[in-house]
Short mmCIF file of C-alpha atoms and ligand atoms in Angstrom, two decimals:
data_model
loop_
_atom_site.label_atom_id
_atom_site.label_comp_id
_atom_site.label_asym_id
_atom_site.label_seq_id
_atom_site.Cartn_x
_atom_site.Cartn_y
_atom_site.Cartn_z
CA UNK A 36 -102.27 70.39 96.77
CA UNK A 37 -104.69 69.73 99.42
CA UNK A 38 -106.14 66.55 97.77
CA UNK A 39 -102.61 64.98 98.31
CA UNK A 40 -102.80 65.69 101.92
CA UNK A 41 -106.49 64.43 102.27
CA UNK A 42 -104.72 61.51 101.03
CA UNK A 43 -102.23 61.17 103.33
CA UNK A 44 -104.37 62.28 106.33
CA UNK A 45 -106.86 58.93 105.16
CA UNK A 46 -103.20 57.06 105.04
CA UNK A 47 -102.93 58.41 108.88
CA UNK A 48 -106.56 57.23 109.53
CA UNK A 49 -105.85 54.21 112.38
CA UNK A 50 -103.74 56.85 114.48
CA UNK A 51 -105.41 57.56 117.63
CA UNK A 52 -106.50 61.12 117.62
CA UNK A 53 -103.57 62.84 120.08
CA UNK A 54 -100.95 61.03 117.96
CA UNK A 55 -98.00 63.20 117.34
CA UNK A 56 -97.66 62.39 113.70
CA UNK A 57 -101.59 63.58 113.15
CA UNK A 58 -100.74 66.89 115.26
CA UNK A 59 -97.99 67.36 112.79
CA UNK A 60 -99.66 66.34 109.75
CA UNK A 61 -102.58 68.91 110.33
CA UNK A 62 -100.36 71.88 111.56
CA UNK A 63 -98.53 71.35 108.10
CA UNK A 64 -101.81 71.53 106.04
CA UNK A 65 -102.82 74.44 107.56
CA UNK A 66 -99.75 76.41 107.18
CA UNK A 67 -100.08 75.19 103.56
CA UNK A 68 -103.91 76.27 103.46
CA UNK A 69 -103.76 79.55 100.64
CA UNK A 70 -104.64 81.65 103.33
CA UNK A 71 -101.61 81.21 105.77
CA UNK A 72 -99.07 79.82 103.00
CA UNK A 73 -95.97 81.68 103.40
CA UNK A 74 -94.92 83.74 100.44
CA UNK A 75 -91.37 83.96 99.49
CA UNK A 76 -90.46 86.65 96.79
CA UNK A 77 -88.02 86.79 94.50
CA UNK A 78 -86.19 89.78 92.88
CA UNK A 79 -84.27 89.01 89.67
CA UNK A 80 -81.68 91.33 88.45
CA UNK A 81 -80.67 90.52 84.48
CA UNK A 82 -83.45 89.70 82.27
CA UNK A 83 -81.58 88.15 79.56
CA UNK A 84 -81.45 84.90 78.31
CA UNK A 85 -81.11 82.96 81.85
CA UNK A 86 -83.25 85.59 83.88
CA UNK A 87 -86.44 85.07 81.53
CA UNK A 88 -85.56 81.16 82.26
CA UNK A 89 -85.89 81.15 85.44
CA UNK A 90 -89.35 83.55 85.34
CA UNK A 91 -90.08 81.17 82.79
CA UNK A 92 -89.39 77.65 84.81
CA UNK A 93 -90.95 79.73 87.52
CA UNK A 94 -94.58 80.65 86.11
CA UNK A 95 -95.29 77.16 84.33
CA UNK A 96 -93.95 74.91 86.90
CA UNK A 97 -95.70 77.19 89.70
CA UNK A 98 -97.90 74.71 91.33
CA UNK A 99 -94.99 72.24 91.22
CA UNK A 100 -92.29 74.25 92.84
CA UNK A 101 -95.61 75.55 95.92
CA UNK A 102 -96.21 72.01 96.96
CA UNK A 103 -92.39 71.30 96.92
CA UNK A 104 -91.76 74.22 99.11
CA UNK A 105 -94.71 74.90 100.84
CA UNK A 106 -95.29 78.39 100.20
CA UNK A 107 -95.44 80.65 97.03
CA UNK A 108 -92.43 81.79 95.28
CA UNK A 109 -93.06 84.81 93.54
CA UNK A 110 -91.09 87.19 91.47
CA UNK A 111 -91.47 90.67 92.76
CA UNK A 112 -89.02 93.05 90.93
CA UNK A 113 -87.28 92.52 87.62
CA UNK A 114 -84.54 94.64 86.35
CA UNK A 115 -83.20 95.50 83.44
CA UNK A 116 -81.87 98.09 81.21
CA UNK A 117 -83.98 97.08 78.72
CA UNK A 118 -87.74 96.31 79.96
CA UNK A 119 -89.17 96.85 76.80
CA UNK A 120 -88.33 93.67 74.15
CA UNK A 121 -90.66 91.04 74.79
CA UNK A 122 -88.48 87.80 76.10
CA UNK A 123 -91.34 85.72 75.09
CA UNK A 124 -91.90 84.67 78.02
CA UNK A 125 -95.11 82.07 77.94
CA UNK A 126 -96.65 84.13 81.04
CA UNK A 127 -96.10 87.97 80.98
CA UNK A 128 -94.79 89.92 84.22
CA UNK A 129 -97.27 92.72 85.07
CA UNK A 130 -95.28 95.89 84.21
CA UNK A 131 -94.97 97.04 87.50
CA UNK A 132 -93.11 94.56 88.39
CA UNK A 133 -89.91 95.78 85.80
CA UNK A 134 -87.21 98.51 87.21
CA UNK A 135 -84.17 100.13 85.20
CA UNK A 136 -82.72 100.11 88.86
CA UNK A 137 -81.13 97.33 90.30
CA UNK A 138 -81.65 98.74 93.68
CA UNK A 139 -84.98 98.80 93.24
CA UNK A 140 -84.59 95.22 93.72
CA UNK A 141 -81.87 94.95 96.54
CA UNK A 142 -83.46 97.81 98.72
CA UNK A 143 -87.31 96.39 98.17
CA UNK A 144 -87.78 95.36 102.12
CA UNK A 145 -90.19 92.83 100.62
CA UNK A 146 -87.74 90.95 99.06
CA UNK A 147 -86.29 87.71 100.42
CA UNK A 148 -83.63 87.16 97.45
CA UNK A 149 -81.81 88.73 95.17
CA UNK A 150 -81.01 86.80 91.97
CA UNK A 151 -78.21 88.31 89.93
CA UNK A 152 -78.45 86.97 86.53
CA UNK A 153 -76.20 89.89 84.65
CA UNK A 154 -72.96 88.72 84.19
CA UNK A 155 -70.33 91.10 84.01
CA UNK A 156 -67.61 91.68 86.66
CA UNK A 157 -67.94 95.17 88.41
CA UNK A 158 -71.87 96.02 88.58
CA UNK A 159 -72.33 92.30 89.33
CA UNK A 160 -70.21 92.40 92.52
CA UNK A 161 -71.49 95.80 93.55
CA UNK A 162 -74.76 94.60 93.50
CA UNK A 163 -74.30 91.42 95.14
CA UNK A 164 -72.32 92.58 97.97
CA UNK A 165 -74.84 95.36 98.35
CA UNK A 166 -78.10 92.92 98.79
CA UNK A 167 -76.14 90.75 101.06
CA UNK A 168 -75.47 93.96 103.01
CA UNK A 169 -79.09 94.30 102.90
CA UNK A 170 -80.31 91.14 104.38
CA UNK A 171 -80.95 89.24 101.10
CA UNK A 172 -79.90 85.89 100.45
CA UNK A 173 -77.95 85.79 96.72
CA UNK A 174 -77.81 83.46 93.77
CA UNK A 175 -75.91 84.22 91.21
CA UNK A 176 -74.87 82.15 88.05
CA UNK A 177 -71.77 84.28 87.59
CA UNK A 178 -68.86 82.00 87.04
CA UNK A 179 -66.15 84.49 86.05
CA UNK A 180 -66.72 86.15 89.04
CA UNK A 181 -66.94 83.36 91.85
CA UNK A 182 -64.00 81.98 89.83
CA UNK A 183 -61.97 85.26 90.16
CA UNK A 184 -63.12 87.25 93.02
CA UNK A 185 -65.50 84.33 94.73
CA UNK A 186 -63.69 84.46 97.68
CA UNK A 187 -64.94 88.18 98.70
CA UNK A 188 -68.29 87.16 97.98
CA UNK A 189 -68.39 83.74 100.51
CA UNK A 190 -66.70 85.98 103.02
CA UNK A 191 -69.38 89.20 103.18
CA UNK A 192 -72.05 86.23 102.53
CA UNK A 193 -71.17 84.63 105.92
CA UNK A 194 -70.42 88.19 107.68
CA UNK A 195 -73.77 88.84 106.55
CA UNK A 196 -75.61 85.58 107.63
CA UNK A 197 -77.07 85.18 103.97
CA UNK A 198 -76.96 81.87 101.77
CA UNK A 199 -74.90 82.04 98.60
CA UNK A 200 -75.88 79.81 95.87
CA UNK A 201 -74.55 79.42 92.24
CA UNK A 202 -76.02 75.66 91.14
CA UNK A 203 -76.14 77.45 87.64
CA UNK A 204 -72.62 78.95 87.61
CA UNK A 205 -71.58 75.18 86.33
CA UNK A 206 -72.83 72.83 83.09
CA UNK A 207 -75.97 74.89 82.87
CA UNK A 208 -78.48 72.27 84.13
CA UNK A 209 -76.91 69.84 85.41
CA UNK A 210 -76.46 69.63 89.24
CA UNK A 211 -73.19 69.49 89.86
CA UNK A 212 -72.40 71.90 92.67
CA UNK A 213 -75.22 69.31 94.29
CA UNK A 214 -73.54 67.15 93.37
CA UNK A 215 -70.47 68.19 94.86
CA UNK A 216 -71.85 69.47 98.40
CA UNK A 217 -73.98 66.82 99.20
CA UNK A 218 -74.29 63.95 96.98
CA UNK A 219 -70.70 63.26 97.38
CA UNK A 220 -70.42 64.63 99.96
CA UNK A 221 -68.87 61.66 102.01
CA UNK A 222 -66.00 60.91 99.05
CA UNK A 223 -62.43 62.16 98.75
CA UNK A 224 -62.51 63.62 95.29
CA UNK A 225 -59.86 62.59 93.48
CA UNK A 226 -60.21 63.41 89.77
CA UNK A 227 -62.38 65.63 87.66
CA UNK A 228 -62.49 65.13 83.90
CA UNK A 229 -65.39 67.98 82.22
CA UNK A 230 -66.47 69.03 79.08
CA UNK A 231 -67.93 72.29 80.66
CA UNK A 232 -68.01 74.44 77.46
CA UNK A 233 -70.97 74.36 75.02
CA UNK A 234 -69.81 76.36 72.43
CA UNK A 235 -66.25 74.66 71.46
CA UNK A 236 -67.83 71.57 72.00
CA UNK A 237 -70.57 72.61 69.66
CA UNK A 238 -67.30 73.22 67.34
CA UNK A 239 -65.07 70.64 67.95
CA UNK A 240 -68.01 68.54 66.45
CA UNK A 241 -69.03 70.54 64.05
CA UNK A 242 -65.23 70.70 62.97
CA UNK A 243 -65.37 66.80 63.06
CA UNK A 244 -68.60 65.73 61.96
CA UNK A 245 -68.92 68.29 58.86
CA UNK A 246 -65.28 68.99 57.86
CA UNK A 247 -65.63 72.73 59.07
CA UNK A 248 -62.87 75.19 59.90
CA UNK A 249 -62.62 76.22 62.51
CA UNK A 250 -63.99 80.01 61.91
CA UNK A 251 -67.21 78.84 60.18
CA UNK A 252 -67.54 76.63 63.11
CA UNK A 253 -67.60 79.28 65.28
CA UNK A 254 -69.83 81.12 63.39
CA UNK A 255 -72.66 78.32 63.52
CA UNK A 256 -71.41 78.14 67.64
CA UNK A 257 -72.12 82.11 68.02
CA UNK A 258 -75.60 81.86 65.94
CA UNK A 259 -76.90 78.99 68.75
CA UNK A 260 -77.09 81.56 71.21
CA UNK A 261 -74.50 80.06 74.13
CA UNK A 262 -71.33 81.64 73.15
CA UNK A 263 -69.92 84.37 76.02
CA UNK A 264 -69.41 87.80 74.75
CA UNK A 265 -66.62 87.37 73.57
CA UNK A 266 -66.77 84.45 72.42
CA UNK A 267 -62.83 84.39 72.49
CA UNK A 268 -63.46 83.56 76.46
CA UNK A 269 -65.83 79.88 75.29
CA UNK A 270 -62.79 79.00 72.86
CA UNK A 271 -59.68 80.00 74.75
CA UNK A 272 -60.33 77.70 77.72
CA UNK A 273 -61.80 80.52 79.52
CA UNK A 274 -65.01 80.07 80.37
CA UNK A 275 -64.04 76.26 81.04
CA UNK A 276 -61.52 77.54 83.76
CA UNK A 277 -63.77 79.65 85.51
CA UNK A 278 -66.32 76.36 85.82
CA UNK A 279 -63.43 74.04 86.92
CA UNK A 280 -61.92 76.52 89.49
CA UNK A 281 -65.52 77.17 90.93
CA UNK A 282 -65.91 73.01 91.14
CA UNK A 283 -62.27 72.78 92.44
CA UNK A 284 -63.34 75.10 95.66
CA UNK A 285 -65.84 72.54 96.66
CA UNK A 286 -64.07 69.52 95.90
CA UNK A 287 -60.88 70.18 97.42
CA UNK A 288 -62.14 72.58 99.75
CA UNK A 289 -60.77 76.25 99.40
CA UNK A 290 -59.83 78.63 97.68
CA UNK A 291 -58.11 78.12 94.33
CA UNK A 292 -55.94 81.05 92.54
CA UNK A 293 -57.54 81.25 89.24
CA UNK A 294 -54.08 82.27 87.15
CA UNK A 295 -52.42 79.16 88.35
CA UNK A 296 -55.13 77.04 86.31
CA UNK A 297 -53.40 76.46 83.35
CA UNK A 298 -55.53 77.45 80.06
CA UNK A 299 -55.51 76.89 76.42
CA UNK A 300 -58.22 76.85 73.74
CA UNK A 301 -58.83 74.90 70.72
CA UNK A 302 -57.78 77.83 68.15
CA UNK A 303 -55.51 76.11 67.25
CA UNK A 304 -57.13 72.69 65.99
CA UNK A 305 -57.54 71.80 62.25
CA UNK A 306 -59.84 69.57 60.65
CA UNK A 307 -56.35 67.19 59.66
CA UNK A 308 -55.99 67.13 63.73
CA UNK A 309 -59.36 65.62 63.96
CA UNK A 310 -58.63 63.10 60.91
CA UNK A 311 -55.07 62.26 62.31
CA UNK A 312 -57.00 61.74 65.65
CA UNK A 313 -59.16 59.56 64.61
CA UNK A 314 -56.99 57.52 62.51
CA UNK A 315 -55.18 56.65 66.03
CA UNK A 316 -58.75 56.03 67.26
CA UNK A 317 -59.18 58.85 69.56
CA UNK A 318 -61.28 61.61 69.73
CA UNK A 319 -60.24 65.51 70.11
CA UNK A 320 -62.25 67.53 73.08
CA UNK A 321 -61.57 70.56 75.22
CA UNK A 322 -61.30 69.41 78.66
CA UNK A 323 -61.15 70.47 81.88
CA UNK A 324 -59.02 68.63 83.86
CA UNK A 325 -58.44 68.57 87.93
CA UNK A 326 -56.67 65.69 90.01
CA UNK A 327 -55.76 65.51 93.55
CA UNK A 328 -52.01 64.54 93.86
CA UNK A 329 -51.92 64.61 97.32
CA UNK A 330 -49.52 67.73 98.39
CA UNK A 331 -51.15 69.57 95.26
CA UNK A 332 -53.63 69.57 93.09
CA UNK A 333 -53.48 69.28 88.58
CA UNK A 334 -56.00 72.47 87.71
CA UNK A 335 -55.81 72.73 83.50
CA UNK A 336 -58.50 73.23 80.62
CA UNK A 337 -57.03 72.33 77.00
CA UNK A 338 -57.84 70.40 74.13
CA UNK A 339 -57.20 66.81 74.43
CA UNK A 340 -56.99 63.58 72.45
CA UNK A 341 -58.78 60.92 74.34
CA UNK A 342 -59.69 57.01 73.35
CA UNK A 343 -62.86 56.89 70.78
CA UNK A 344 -64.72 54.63 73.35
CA UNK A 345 -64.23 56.72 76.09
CA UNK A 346 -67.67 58.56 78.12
CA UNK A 347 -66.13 61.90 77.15
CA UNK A 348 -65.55 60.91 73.88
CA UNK A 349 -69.24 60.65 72.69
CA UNK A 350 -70.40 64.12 74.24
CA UNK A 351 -71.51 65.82 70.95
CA UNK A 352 -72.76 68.91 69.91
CA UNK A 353 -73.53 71.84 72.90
CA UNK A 354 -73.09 68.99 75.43
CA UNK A 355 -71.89 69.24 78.72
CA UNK A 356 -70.61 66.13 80.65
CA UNK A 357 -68.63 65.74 83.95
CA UNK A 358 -66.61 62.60 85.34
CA UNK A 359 -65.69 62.67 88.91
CA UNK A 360 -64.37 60.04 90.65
CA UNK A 361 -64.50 60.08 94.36
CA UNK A 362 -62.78 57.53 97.18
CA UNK A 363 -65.60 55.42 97.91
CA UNK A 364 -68.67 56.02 94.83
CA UNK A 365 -65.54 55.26 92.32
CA UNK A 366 -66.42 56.74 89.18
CA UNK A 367 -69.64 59.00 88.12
CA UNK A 368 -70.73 60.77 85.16
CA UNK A 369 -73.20 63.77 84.62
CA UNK A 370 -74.72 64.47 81.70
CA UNK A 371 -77.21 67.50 79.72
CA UNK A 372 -77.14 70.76 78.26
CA UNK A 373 -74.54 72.99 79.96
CA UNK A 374 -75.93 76.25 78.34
CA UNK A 375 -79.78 77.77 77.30
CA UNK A 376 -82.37 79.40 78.48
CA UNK A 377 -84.23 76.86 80.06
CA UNK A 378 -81.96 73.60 81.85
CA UNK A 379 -79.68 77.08 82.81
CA UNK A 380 -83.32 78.27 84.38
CA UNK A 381 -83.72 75.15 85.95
CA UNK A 382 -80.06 75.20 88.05
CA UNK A 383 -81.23 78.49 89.07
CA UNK A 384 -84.51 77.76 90.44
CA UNK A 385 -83.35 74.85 91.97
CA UNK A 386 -81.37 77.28 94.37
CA UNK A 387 -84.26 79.13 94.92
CA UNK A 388 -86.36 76.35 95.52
CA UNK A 389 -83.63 75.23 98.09
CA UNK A 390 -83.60 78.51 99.92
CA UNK A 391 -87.18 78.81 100.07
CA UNK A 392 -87.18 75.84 101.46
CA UNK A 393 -84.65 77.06 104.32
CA UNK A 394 -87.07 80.30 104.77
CA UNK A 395 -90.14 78.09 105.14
CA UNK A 396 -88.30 76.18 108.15
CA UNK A 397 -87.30 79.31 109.36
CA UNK A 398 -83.60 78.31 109.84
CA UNK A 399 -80.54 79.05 107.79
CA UNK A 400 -79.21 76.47 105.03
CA UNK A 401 -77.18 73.64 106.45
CA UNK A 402 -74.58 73.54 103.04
CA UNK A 403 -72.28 76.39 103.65
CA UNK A 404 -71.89 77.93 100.11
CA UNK A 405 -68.57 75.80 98.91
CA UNK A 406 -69.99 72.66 101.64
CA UNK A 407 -67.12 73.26 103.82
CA UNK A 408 -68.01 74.80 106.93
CA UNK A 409 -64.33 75.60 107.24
CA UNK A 410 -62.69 75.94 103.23
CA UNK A 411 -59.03 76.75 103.13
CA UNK A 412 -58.87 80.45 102.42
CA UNK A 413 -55.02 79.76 101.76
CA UNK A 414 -55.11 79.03 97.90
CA UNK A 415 -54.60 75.23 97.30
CA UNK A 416 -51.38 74.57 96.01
CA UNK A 417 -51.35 74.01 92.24
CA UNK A 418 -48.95 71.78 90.21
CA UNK A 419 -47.11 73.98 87.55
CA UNK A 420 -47.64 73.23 84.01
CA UNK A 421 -43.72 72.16 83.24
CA UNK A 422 -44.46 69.22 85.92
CA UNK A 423 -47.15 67.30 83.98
CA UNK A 424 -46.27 64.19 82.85
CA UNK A 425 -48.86 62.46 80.05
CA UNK A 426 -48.69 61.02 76.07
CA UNK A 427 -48.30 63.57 73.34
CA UNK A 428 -49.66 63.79 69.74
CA UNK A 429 -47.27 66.32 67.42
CA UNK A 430 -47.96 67.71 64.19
CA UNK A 431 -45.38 68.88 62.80
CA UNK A 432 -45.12 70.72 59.39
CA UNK A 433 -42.11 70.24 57.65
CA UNK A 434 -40.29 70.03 54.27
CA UNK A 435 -40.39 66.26 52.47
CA UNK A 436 -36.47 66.39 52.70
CA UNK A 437 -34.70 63.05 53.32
CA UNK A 438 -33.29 62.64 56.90
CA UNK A 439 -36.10 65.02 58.37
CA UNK A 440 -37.80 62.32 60.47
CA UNK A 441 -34.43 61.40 62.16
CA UNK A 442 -33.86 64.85 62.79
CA UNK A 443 -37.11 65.51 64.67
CA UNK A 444 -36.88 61.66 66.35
CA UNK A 445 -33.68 63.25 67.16
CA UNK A 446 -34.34 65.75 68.84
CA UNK A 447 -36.98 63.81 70.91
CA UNK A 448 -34.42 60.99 72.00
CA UNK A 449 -32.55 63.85 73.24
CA UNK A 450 -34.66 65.11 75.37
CA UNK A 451 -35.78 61.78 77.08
CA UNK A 452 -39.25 61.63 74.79
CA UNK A 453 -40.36 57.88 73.15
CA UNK A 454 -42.22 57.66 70.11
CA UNK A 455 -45.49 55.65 69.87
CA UNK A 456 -46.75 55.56 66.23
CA UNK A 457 -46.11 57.78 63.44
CA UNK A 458 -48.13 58.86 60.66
CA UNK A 459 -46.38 60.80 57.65
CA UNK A 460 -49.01 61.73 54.88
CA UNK A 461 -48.21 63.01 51.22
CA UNK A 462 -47.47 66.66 50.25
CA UNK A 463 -49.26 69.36 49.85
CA UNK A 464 -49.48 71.94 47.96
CA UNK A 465 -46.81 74.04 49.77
CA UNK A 466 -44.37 70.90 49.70
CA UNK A 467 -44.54 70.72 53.51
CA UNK A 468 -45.68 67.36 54.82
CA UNK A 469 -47.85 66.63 57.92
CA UNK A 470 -45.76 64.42 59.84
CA UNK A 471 -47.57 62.90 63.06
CA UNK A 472 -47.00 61.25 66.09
CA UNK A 473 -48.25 59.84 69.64
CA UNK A 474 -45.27 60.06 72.18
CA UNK A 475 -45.32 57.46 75.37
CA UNK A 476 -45.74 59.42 78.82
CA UNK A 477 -42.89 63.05 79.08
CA UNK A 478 -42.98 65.87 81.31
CA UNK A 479 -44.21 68.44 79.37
CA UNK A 480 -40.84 71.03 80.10
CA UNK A 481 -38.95 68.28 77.68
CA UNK A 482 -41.88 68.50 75.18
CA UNK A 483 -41.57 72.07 75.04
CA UNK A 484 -38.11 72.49 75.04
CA UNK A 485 -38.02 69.64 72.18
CA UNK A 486 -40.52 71.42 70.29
CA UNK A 487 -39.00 74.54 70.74
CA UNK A 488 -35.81 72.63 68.97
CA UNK A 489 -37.89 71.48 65.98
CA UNK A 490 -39.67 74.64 65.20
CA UNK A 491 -36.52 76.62 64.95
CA UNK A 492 -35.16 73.81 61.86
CA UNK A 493 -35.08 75.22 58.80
CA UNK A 494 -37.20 72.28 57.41
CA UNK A 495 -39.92 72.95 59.93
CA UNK A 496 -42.47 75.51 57.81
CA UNK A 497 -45.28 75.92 60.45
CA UNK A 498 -45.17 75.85 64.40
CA UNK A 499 -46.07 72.57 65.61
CA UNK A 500 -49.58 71.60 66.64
CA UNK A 501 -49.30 70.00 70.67
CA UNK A 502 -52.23 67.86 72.01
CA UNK A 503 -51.86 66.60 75.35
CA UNK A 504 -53.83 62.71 75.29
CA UNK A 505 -55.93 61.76 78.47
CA UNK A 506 -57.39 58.59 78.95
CA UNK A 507 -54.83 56.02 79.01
CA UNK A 508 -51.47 55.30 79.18
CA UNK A 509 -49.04 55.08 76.22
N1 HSE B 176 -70.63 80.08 76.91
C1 HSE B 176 -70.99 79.00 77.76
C2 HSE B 176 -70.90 77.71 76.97
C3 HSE B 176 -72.38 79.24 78.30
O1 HSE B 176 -70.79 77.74 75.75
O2 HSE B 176 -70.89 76.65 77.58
C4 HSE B 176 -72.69 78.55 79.56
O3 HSE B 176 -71.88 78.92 80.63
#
């Protein structure tokens, strides 16, 4: 460290000796000399997968992260119920440094922040509104609970005077809530396209690329280690919600009622969906989708069909990608692993490394936790579901009778709903036939209603598989 700023005092070298610039050059390198470096210290509640990240990206990157704050960030307390299995961790944290008592960590006077790394709902909150209580500045990766009681959390956080930071509540390691408070900072959002779940990614591809159901999909999903618990919440839109609700509050700028974000998981997908998807040349992905409509705002996570050469459409395995578009930057894409020990240890640090930053200059953090310094607490008005107007792609299961197409096409003139392409394959072994098709843009009450009417015809043997298609317009 000091051999870079030998270099840049020989860079400084012409300056005549009162110069301003040398006064503040050598003030910095002394408060950066080991004796007066500032220390900041870290408590980390939740030693699980992400906590022994961030000790991890903490230990080996240490000299790293001390020259790019300019002090020492050190990890004080640790707790855990369990503070016996070995995380394998490449540096070991002396044993005095573990607790079974979180408020060993949020009470430690020493402490400048509290990193709550649990999960969970009720102990989570409990201890993060306690250490803000106490003084200490929080990050938290906790997306189900910023999504569903966040708004709690930003208040007591500015009651308190403590930063609030949650860079790894979203796609794991990449920097999106960066992204979002500064980066774009100058931009009207006006769309947000994600694949912000790991797991049914990891599934939909596995579905696709091996001809998997969906169960022993989920089953190789589960054994990579980034499925929730349950993993019902990564494959039921869940988890995806949470992420696009907590991105929606900075975007837009408030708060957002999580139970008006419409949600539906990819249980229901088939390998034949996939085929059938492909054979229109599109691609099947859970997505998360918000747009800003002007008086309101879309808010939904579900599976969609979307064009084969699309960005989204080539996000593969645990993947997690993001496509905003703003007013002036026009589109942008992020891109890594949105799940794991270490790029999730990396978002978290980040914060840390942020704050620390904030500590060292002895003033508070300029980026209010959502970037507004004013967000709506009024709940953003959110278009309902029966409003959305897009291209549809029906499977529908039905007896190989004659006159059952015209019935179903029936049924869909009636209701106002144009057919784009249809696919009818042979039978199977049941006698039912997989007859599919790619609607032009409906509102989806018609689609429902019309589907509603086909699944009650005797013909119909199965209820009809719905994917909503993104991307373009038919
Ligand atoms: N269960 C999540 C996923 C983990 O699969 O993406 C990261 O939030």
């Amino acid at each position: 460290m000091f051999h870079d700023y030998e270099k840049r005092i020989d860079f400084f070298v012409g300056y005549p000796v009162e110069s301003p610039i040398l006064e503040n050059l050598f003030s910095e390198f002394a408060g950066l000399s080991e004796d007066h470096m500032k220390q900041i210290n870290v408590g980390i509640i939740g030693f699980g997968t992400v906590g022994a990240g961030t000790y991890e990206v903490l230990t080996t990157n240490r000299e790293i992260i001390t020259n790019r704050v300019g002090a020492r960030v050190v990890v004080r307390r640790i707790a855990d119920l369990d503070i016996e299995t070995d995380r394998g961790v490449p540096e070991k944290p002396d044993p005095e440094v573990f607790t079974t008592n979180a408020m060993d960590v949020i009470l430690d006077p020493e402490i400048d922040v509290v990193v709550e790394l649990m999960g969970g709902l009720d102990k989570a909150r409990e201890f993060i509104l306690k250490a803000m209580e106490s003084g200490k500045h929080v990050i938290t990766a906790n997306k189900a609970l910023l999504a569903e009681f966040g708004w709690e959390i930003y208040r007591e956080a500015e009651r308190c005077g403590v930063t609030l930071a949650f860079e790894a509540s979203v796609g794991g390691g990449i920097p999106i809530i960066g992204a979002l408070k500064t980066g774009l900072s100058g931009n009207r959002i006006q769309s947000c396209m994600g694949i912000l779940n790991g797991t049914s990614n990891y599934i939909l591809t596995k579905m696709a690329r091996e001809n998997l159901s969906f169960e022993t999909a989920v089953e190789a999903a589960v054994a990579l280690g980034f499925a929730e618990d349950p993993p019902t919440l990564d494959v039921d839109g869940t988890d995806a919600a949470h992420k696009l609700a907590i991105m929606m509050s900075i975007a837009f700028g408030g708060a957002i009622d999580f139970d008006q974000v419409f949600r539906e998981g990819i249980v229901a997908i088939t390998p034949d969906d996939i085929r059938f998807a492909r054979e229109f040349g599109y691609h099947i992905k859970l997505l998360a989708i918000a747009k800003d409509l002007g008086n309101k705002l879309e808010a939904r996570v579900h599976p969609v069909m979307i064009p084969k050469n699309h960005i989204l459409a080539n996000v593969h395995e645990a993947f997690n990608a993001i496509f905003l578009e703003g007013d002036f930057v026009g589109p942008t894409l992020y891109y890594g692993l949105g799940a794991g020990r270490k790029p999730t240890g990396s978002a978290v640090v980040s914060d840390i490394i942020s704050l620390a930053r904030d500590l060292v200059a002895e003033k508070r953090g300029m980026v209010p936790p959502l970037g507004h310094v004013h967000p709506s607490e009024t709940a953003i008005s959110i278009q309902p579901m029966d409003e959305l107007i897009t291209s549809y792609y029906f499977r529908v299961s039905a007896l190989d009778t004659p006159g059952v197409l015209s019935t179903i096409s029936g049924i869909l003139a009636q209701k106002g709903i144009s057919i784009y392409s249809v696919i009818q394959k042979g039978r199977d072994r049941k006698g039912s036939v997989p007859i599919v098709m790619l609607t032009h843009e409906a509102r989806e009450s018609e689609v429902r209603e019309a589907i509603r009417l086909i699944d009650d015809l005797d013909v119909v043997t199965d209820k009809t598989v719905v994917i909503r298609v993104e991307g373009n317009n038919l």
